[in-house]
Coordinates of C-alpha atoms and ligand atoms in Angstrom, one line a residue:
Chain A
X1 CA -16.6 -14.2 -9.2
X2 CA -13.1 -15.7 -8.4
X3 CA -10.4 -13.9 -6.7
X4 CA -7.8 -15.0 -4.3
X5 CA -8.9 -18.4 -4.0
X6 CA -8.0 -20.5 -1.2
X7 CA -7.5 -24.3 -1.8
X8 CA -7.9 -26.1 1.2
X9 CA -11.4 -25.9 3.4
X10 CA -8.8 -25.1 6.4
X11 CA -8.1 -21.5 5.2
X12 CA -12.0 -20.8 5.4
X13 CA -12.1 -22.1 9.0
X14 CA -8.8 -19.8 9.8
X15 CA -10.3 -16.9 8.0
X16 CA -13.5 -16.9 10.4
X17 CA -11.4 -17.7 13.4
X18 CA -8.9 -14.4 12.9
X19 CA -11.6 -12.3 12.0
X20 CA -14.8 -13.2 13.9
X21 CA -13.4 -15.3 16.7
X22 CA -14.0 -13.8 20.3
X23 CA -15.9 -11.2 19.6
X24 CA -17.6 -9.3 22.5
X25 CA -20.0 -6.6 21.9
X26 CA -19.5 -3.4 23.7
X27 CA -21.9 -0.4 23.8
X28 CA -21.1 3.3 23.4
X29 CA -21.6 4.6 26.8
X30 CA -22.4 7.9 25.0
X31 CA -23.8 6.5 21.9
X32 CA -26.2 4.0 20.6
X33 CA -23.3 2.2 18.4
X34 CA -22.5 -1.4 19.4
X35 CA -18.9 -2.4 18.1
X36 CA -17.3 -6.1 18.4
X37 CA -14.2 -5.9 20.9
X38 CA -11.1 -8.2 21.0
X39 CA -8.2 -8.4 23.3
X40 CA -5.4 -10.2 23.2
X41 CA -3.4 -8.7 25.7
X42 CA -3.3 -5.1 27.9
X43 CA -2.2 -3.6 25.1
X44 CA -3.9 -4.7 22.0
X45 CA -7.5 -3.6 20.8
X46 CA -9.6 -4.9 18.2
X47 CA -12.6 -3.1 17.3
X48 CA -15.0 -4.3 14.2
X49 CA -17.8 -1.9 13.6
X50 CA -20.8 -1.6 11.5
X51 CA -22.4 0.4 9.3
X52 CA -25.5 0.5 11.6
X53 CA -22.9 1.6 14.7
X54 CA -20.7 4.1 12.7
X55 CA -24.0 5.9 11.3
X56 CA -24.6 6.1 15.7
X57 CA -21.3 7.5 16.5
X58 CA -21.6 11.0 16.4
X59 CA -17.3 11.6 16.6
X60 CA -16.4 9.8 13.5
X61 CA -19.4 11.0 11.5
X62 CA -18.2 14.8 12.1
X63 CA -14.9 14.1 10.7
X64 CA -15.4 13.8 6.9
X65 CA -13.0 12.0 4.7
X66 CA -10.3 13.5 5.9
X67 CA -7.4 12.5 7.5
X68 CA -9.0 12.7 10.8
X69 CA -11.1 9.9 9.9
X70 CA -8.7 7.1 11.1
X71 CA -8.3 8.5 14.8
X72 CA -10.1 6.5 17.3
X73 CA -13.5 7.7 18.4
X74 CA -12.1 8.7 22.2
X75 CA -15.6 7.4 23.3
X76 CA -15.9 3.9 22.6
X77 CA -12.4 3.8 23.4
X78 CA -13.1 5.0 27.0
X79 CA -16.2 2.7 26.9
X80 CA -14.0 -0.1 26.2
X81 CA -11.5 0.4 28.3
X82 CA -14.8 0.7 31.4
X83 CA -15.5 -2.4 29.6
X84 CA -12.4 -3.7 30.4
X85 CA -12.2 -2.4 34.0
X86 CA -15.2 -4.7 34.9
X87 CA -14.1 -7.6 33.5
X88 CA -16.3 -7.4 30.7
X89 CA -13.8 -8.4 27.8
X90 CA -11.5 -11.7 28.4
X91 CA -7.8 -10.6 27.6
X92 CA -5.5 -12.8 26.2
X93 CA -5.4 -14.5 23.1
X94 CA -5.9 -18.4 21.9
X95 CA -3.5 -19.7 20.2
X96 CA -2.8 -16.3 18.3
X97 CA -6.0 -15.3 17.5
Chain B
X17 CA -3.7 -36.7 10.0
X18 CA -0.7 -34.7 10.5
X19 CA -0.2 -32.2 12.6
X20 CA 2.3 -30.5 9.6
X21 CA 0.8 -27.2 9.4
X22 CA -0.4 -27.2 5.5
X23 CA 0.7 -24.1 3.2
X24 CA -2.1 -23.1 1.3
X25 CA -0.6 -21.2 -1.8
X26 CA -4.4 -20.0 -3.1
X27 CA -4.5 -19.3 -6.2
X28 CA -4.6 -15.4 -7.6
X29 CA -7.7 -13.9 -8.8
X30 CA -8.0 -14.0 -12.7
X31 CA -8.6 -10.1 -13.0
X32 CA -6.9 -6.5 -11.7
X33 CA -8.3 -4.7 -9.5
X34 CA -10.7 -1.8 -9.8
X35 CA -9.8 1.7 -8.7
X36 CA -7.2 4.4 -9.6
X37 CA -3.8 3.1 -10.6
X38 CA -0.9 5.6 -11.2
X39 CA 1.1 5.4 -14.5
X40 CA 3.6 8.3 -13.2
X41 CA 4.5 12.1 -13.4
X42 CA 2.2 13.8 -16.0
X43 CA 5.3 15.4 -17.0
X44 CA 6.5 12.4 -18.2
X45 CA 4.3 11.8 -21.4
X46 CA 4.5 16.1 -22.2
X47 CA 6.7 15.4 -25.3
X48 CA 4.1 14.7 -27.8
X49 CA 5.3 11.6 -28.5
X50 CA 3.3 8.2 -27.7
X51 CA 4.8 6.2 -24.5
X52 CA 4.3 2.7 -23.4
X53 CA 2.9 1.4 -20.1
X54 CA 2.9 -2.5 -19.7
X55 CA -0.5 -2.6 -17.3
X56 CA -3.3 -5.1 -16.3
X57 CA -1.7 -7.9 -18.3
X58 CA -0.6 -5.9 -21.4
X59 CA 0.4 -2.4 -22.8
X60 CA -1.1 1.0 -22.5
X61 CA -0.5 4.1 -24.8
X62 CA 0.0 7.1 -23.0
X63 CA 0.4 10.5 -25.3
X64 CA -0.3 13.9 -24.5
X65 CA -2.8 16.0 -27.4
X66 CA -2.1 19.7 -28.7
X67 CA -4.6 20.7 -25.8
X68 CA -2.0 19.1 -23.1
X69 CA -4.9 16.5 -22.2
X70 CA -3.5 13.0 -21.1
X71 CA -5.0 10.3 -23.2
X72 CA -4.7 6.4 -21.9
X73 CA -5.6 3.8 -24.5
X74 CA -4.8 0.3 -25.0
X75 CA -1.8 -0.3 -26.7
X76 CA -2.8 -2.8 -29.6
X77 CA -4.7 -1.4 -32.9
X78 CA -8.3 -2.4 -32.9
X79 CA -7.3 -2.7 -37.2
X80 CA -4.7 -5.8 -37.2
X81 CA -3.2 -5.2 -34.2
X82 CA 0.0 -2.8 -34.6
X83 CA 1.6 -1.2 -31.9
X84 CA 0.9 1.9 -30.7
X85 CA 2.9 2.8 -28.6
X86 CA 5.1 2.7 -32.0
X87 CA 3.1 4.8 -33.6
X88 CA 3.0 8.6 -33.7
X89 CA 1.3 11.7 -32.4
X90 CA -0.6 13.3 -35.4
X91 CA -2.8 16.1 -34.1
X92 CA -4.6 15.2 -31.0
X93 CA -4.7 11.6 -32.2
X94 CA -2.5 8.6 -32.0
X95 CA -1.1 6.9 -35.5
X96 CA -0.9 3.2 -35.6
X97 CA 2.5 2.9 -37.2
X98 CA 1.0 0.0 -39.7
X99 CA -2.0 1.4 -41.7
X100 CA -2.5 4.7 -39.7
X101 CA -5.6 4.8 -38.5
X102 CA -5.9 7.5 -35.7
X103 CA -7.6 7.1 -32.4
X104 CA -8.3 9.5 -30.4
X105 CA -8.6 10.2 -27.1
X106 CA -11.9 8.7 -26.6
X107 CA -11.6 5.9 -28.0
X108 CA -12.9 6.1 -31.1
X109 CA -11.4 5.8 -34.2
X110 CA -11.0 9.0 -35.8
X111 CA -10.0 8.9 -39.8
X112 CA -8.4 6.5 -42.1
X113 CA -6.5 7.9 -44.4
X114 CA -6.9 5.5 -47.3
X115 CA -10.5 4.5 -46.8
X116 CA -13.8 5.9 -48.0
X117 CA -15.2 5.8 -44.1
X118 CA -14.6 4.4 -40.9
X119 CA -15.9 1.6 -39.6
X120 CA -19.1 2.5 -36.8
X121 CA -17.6 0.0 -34.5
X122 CA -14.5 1.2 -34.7
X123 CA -13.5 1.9 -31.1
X124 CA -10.6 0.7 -28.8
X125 CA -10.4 0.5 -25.0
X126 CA -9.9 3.9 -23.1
X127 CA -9.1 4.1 -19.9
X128 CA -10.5 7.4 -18.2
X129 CA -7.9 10.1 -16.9
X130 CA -7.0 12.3 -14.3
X131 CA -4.1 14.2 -13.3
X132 CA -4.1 14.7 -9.7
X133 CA -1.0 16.1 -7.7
X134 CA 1.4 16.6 -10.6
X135 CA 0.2 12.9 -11.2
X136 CA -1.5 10.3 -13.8
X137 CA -4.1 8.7 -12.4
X138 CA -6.1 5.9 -14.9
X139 CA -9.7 4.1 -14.0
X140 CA -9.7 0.4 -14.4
X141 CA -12.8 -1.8 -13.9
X142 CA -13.5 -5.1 -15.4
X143 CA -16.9 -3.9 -15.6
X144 CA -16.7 -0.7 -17.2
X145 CA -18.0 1.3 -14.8
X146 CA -17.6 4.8 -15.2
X147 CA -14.7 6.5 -13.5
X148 CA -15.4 6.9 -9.5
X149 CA -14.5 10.2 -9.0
X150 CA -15.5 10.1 -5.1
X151 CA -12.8 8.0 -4.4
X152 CA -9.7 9.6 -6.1
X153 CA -6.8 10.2 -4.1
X154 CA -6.9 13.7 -1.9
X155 CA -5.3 17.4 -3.6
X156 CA -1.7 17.3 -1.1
X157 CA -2.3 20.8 0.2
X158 CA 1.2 22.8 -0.9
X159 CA 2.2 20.4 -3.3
X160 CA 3.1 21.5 -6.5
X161 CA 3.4 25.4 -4.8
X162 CA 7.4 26.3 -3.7
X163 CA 6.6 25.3 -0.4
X164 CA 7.4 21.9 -1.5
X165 CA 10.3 20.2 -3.6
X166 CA 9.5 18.5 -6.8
X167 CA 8.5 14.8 -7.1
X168 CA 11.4 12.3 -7.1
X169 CA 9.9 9.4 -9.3
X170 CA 11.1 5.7 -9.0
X171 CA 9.9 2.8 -10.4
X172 CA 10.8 -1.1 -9.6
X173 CA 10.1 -4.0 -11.2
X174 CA 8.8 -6.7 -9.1
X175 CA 8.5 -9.6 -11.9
X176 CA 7.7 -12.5 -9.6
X177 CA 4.8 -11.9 -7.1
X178 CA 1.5 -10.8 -6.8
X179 CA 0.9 -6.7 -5.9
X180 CA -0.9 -8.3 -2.9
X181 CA 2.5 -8.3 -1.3
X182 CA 3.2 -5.1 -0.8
X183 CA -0.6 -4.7 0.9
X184 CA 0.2 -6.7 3.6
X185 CA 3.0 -4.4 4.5
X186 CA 0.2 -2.2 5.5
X187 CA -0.5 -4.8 8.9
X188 CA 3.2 -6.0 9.1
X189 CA 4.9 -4.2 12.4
X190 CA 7.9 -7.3 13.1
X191 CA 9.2 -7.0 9.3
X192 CA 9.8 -3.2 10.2
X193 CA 12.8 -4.5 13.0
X194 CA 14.2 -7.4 10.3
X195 CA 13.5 -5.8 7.0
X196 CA 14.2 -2.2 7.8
X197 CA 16.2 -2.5 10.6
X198 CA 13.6 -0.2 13.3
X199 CA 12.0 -0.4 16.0
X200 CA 8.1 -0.2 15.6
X201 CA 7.3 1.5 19.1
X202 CA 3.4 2.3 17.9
X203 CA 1.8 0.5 15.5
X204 CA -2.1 0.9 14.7
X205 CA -4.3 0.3 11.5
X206 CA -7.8 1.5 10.5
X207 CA -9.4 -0.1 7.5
X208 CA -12.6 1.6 6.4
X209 CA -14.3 2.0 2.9
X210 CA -11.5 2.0 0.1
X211 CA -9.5 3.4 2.7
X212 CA -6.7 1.2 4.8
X213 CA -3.8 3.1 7.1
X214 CA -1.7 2.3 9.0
X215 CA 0.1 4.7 12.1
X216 CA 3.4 3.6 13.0
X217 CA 6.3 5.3 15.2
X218 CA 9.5 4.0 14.9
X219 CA 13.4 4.6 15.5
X220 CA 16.2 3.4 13.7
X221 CA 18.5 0.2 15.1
X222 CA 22.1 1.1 16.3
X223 CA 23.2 -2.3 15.7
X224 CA 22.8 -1.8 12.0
X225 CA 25.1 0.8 9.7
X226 CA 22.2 2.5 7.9
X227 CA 20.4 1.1 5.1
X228 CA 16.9 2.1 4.5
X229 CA 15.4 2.8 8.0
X230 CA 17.8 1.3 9.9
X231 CA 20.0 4.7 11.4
X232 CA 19.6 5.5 15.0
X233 CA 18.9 8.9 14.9
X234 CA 16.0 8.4 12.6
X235 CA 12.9 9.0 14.4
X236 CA 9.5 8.5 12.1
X237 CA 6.0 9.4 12.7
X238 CA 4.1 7.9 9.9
X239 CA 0.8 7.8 8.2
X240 CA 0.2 5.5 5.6
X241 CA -3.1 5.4 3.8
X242 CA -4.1 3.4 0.7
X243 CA -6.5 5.2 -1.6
X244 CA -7.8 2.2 -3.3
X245 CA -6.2 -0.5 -4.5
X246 CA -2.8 0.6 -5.6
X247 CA -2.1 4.0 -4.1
X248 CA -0.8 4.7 -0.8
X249 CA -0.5 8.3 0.4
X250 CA 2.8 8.1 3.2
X251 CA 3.0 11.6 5.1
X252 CA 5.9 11.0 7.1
X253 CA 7.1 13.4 10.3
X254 CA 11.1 13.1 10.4
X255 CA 13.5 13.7 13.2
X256 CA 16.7 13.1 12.2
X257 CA 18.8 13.9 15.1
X258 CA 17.0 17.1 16.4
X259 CA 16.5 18.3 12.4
X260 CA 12.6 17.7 11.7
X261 CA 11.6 17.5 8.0
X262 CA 8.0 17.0 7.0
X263 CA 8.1 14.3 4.0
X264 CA 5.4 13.1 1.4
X265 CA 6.1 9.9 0.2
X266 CA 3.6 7.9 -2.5
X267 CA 3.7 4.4 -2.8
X268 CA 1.9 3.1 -5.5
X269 CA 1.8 0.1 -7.9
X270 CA 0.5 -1.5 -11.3
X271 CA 0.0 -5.1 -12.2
X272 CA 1.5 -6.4 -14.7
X273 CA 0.3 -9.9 -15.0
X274 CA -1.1 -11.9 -12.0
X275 CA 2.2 -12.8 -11.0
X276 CA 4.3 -9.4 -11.7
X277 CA 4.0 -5.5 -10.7
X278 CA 5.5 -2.3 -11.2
X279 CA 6.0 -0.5 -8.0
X280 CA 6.6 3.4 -7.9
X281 CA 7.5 5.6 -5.5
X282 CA 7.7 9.3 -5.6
X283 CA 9.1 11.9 -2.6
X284 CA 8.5 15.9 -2.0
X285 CA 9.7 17.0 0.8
X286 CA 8.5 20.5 2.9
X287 CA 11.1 23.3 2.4
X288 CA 12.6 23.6 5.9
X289 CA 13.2 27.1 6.3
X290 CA 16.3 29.1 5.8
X291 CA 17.2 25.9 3.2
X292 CA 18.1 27.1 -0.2
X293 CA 15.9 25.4 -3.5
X294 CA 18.8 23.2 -4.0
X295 CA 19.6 22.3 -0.8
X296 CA 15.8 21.0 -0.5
X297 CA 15.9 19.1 -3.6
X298 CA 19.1 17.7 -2.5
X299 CA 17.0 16.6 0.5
X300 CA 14.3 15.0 -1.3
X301 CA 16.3 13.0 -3.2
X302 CA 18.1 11.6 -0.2
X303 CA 14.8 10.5 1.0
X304 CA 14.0 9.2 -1.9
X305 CA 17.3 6.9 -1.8
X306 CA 16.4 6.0 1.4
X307 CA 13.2 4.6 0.6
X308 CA 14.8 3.1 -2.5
X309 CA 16.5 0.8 0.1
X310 CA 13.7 0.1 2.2
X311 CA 11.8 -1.0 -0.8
X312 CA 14.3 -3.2 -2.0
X313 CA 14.6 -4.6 1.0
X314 CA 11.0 -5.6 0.6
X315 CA 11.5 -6.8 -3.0
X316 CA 14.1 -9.1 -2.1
X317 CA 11.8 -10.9 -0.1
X318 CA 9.0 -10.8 -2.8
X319 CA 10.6 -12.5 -5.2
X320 CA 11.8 -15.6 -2.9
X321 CA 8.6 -15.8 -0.9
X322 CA 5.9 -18.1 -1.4
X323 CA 2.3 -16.8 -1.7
X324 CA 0.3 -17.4 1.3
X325 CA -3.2 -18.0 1.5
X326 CA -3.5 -19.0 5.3
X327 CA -0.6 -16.9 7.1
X328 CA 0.0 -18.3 10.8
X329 CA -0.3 -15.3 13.1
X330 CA 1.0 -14.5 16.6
X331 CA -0.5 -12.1 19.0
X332 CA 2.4 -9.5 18.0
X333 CA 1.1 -9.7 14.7
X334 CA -1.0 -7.2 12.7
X335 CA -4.6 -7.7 11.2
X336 CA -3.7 -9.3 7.8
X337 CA -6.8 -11.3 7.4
X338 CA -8.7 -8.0 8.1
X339 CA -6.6 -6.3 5.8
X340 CA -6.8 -8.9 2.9
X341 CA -11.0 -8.5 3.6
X342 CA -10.9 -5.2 2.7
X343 CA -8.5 -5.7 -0.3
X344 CA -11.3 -8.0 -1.1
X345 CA -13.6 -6.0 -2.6
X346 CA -11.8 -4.3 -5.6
X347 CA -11.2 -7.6 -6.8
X348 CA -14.8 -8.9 -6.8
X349 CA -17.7 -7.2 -8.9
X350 CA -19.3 -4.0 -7.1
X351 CA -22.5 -5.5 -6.8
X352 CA -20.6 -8.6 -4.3
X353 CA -19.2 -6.1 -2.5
X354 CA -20.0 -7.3 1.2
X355 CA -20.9 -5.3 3.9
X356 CA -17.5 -6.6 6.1
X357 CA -15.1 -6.1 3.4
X358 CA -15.7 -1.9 3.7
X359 CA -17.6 -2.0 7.2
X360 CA -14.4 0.1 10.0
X361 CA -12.3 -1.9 11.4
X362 CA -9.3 -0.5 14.3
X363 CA -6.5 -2.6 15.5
X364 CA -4.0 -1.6 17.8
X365 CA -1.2 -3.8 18.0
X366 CA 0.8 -4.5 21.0
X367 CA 4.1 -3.9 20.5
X368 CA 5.6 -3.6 24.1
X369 CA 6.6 -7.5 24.4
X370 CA 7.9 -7.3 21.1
X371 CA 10.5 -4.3 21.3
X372 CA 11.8 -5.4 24.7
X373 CA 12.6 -8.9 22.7
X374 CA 14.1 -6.6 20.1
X375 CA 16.0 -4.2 22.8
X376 CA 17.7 -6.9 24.5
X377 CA 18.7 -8.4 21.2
X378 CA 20.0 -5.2 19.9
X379 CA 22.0 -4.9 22.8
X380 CA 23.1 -7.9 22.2
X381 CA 24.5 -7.3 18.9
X382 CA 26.7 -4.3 19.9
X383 CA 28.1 -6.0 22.5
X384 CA 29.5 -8.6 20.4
X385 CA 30.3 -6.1 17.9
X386 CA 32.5 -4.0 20.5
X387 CA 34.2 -7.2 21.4
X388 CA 35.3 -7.8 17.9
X389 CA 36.3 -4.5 17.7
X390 CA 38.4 -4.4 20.7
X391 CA 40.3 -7.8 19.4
X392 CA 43.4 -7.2 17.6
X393 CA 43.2 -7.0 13.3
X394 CA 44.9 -10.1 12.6
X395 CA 43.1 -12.4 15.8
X396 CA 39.6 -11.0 14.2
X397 CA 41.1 -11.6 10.8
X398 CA 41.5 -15.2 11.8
X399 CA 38.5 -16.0 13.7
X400 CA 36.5 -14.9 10.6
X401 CA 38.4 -17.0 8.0
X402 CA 38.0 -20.0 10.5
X403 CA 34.1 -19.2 10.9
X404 CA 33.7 -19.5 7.0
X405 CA 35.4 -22.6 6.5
X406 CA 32.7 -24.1 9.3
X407 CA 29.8 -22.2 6.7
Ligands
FES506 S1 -3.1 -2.3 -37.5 FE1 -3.3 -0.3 -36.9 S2 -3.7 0.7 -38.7 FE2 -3.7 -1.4 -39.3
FE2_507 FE1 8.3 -3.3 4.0

């Protein structure tokens, strides 16, 4: 079914390239979830999880709905930044992406 | 081949999304009388029956197509104002007065109702699913109760541009320092089911004199959550120069056509204590100007902006392909729903390169501005008129 249709075969190829570019997997050193890290700089974190890694996390399944949902699991975020400290994740970003 | 970077327009989906929209303050259609709505590409009746129920059907008479919304409340039914006919609640027509029986398939479009928060909320699905009450907006703790203010309600009419606009304000951390004039000093977004939010602190510019955002001693701690795909839940933490306010804002929307929405905004505010009930209100409705700006500041740029399919992003940027993934799946039928459209995604966005940009910029600004001011009036006076004959 239609929706926001893009018209030139260009948009497809930026579409996978902002959201799937670069990837690198980092494990929970607590957990058994597996998200897919992006950094473009010190600063910035981008985390894509999965259904299969979110069911693994046991911080973010304890929250329920709530507003306490969106708050990073402190976890992954300190596995990610161990990741970081051994060179683990590239930073710095291509082109903007 | 050029190396012209091409704007793909897209083109906009041919239905509305599913999900919750908001039509307003339930006390808004209290009077018994039928109201109209102008929704999902054409017009709702809104009246409330003898049992104070909220009823939401569509606007045009299944019979030969009168008006509804020109009709009249007759019991707990609605009366088309050209043959009569009453429809109830439900759907279904209920009694024609001039005919032997009515017709079996006599039934109109309904859309299913909830009043949440003081609030209309309506279920619309291409598909006809039945109403998803799992995913309604959150009960506001306190609101409603005197430890709040009333709702302010606001609505603006955006006639030009698709409701996907105001989504990508969700991701859109620079537009903060040129549209609203502050400085985003934390900026963070989680997308996850029909959820999206997005954390932000901020501070007013100095270089600006106050519209919307932009007033130096406005400090914000804000989080923004969309419920779906049209209602954003905003609970705001305020400093205002030492004097901190706790400040519910909702943001919301309807589409009109594919090209055209209705944005509304309501305010409560937390009674800060040892403030009178009038003082409060007074409160809230200065917050609700104040957002009144900020939103128009957005409109402004709405309706002269062209729709963009493939937006060119920088590393100071937010997630808005992410962001337009998630908004995704209310547009596509459940059963296409994908497994990366609701999957959790976290970005934090770096904005420390981009407010030192923005400090020395600022600084900037009020330096030139003190060296106007310190000019004499009729130099200044001169200099300008000069500067617009070169414009
Ligand atoms: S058109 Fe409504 S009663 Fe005839
Ligand atoms: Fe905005």
């Amino acid at each position: 079914m239609a929706s926001f249709v893009p018209t030139s075969a260009d948009t497809l190829e930026d579409q996978r390239l902002y959201t799937r570019a670069r990837l690198t997997e980092v494990a929970c050193l607590d957990c058994l979830a597996t998200v897919g890290v992006k950094k473009n700089s010190e600063h910035h974190t981008s985390i894509q999880w999965t259904a299969e890694a979110r069911a693994h996390c046991p911080e973010l399944s304890r929250r329920a709905n709530g507003r306490d949902s969106h708050y990073a699991c402190p976890r992954m975020i300190a596995s990610i930044e161990a990741a970081v400290r051994e060179d683990r994740i590239p930073i710095g970003a291509e082109d903007g992406y | 081949m050029s190396d012209t970077r091409y704007l793909d327009r897209g083109t906009p989906p041919e239905r509305f999304a599913r999900g919750w929209h908001c039509l307003g303050l339930a006390t808004a259609f209290g009077d018994g009388r039928p109201h109209a709505v102008e929704a999902f590409g054409g017009k709702l009746v809104v009246w409330q029956d003898s049992k104070g129920e909220i009823n939401v059907l569509d606007g045009y008479c299944r019979h030969m197509g009168g008006d509804l919304t020109q009709g009249t409340v007759k019991g707990d039914e609605i009366a088309c104002p050209f043959h009569d006919w009453r429809w109830g609640g439900d759907g279904k027509c209920k009694a024609i007065p001039y005919a032997r029986r009515v017709p079996l398939r006599a039934r109109t479009q309904k859309y299913p109702v909830v009043v949440r928060n003081g609030q209309v909320l309506i279920w619309h699905d291409v598909e006809g699913s039945a109403p998803d009450l799992d995913i309604l907006p959150p009960v506001l703790p306190g609101i409603g109760t005197d430890e709040y203010t009333d709702w302010t309600w606001e609505v603006l009419d955006v006639p030009t541009a698709h409701c996907r606009e105001i989504i990508d304000n969700v991701v859109d951390m620079a537009h903060f320092f040129y549209i609203h004039f502050a400085f985003p000093t934390n900026f963070r977004n989680v997308f996850e089911g029909h959820m999206a939010t997005q954390f932000m602190e901020s501070t007013g510019r100095p270089d600006v004199d106050g519209a919307g955002y932009g007033d130096e001693g406005l400090m914000l701690k804000s989080e923004a959550s969309y419920f779906g795909p049209s209602y954003m839940v905003n609970w705001i933490h305020v400093d205002y120069k030492g004097f901190e306010t706790e400040v519910v804002l909702i943001n919301c929307h309807v589409p009109t056509s594919d090209n055209s929405f209705k944005l509304q905004y309501g305010v409560c505010v937390k009674k800060p204590e040892g403030v009178d009930d009038a003082t409060a209100e007074y409160i809230g409705k200065r917050y609700s100007e104040t957002f009144k700006e900020g939103f128009e500041q957005d409109v402004a740029i709405w309706l002269n902006k062209a729709p963009v399919q493939n937006p060119l992003l920088c590393e100071e940027d937010g997630p808005v392909y992410q962001l337009r993934r998630w908004y995704e799946q209310f547009y596509v039928d459940r059963a296409d729903v994908t497994a990366e459209m609701t999957d959790r995604f976290e970005f934090e966005v770096d904005t420390t390169k981009a407010n030192e940009f923005w400090q020395e910029e600022v600084a900037e600004n009020l330096r030139k501005k003190a060296e106007e001011e310190s000019r004499p009036a009729d130099e200044a006076a001169a200099a300008s008129s000069s500067a617009m004959t070169n414009g």
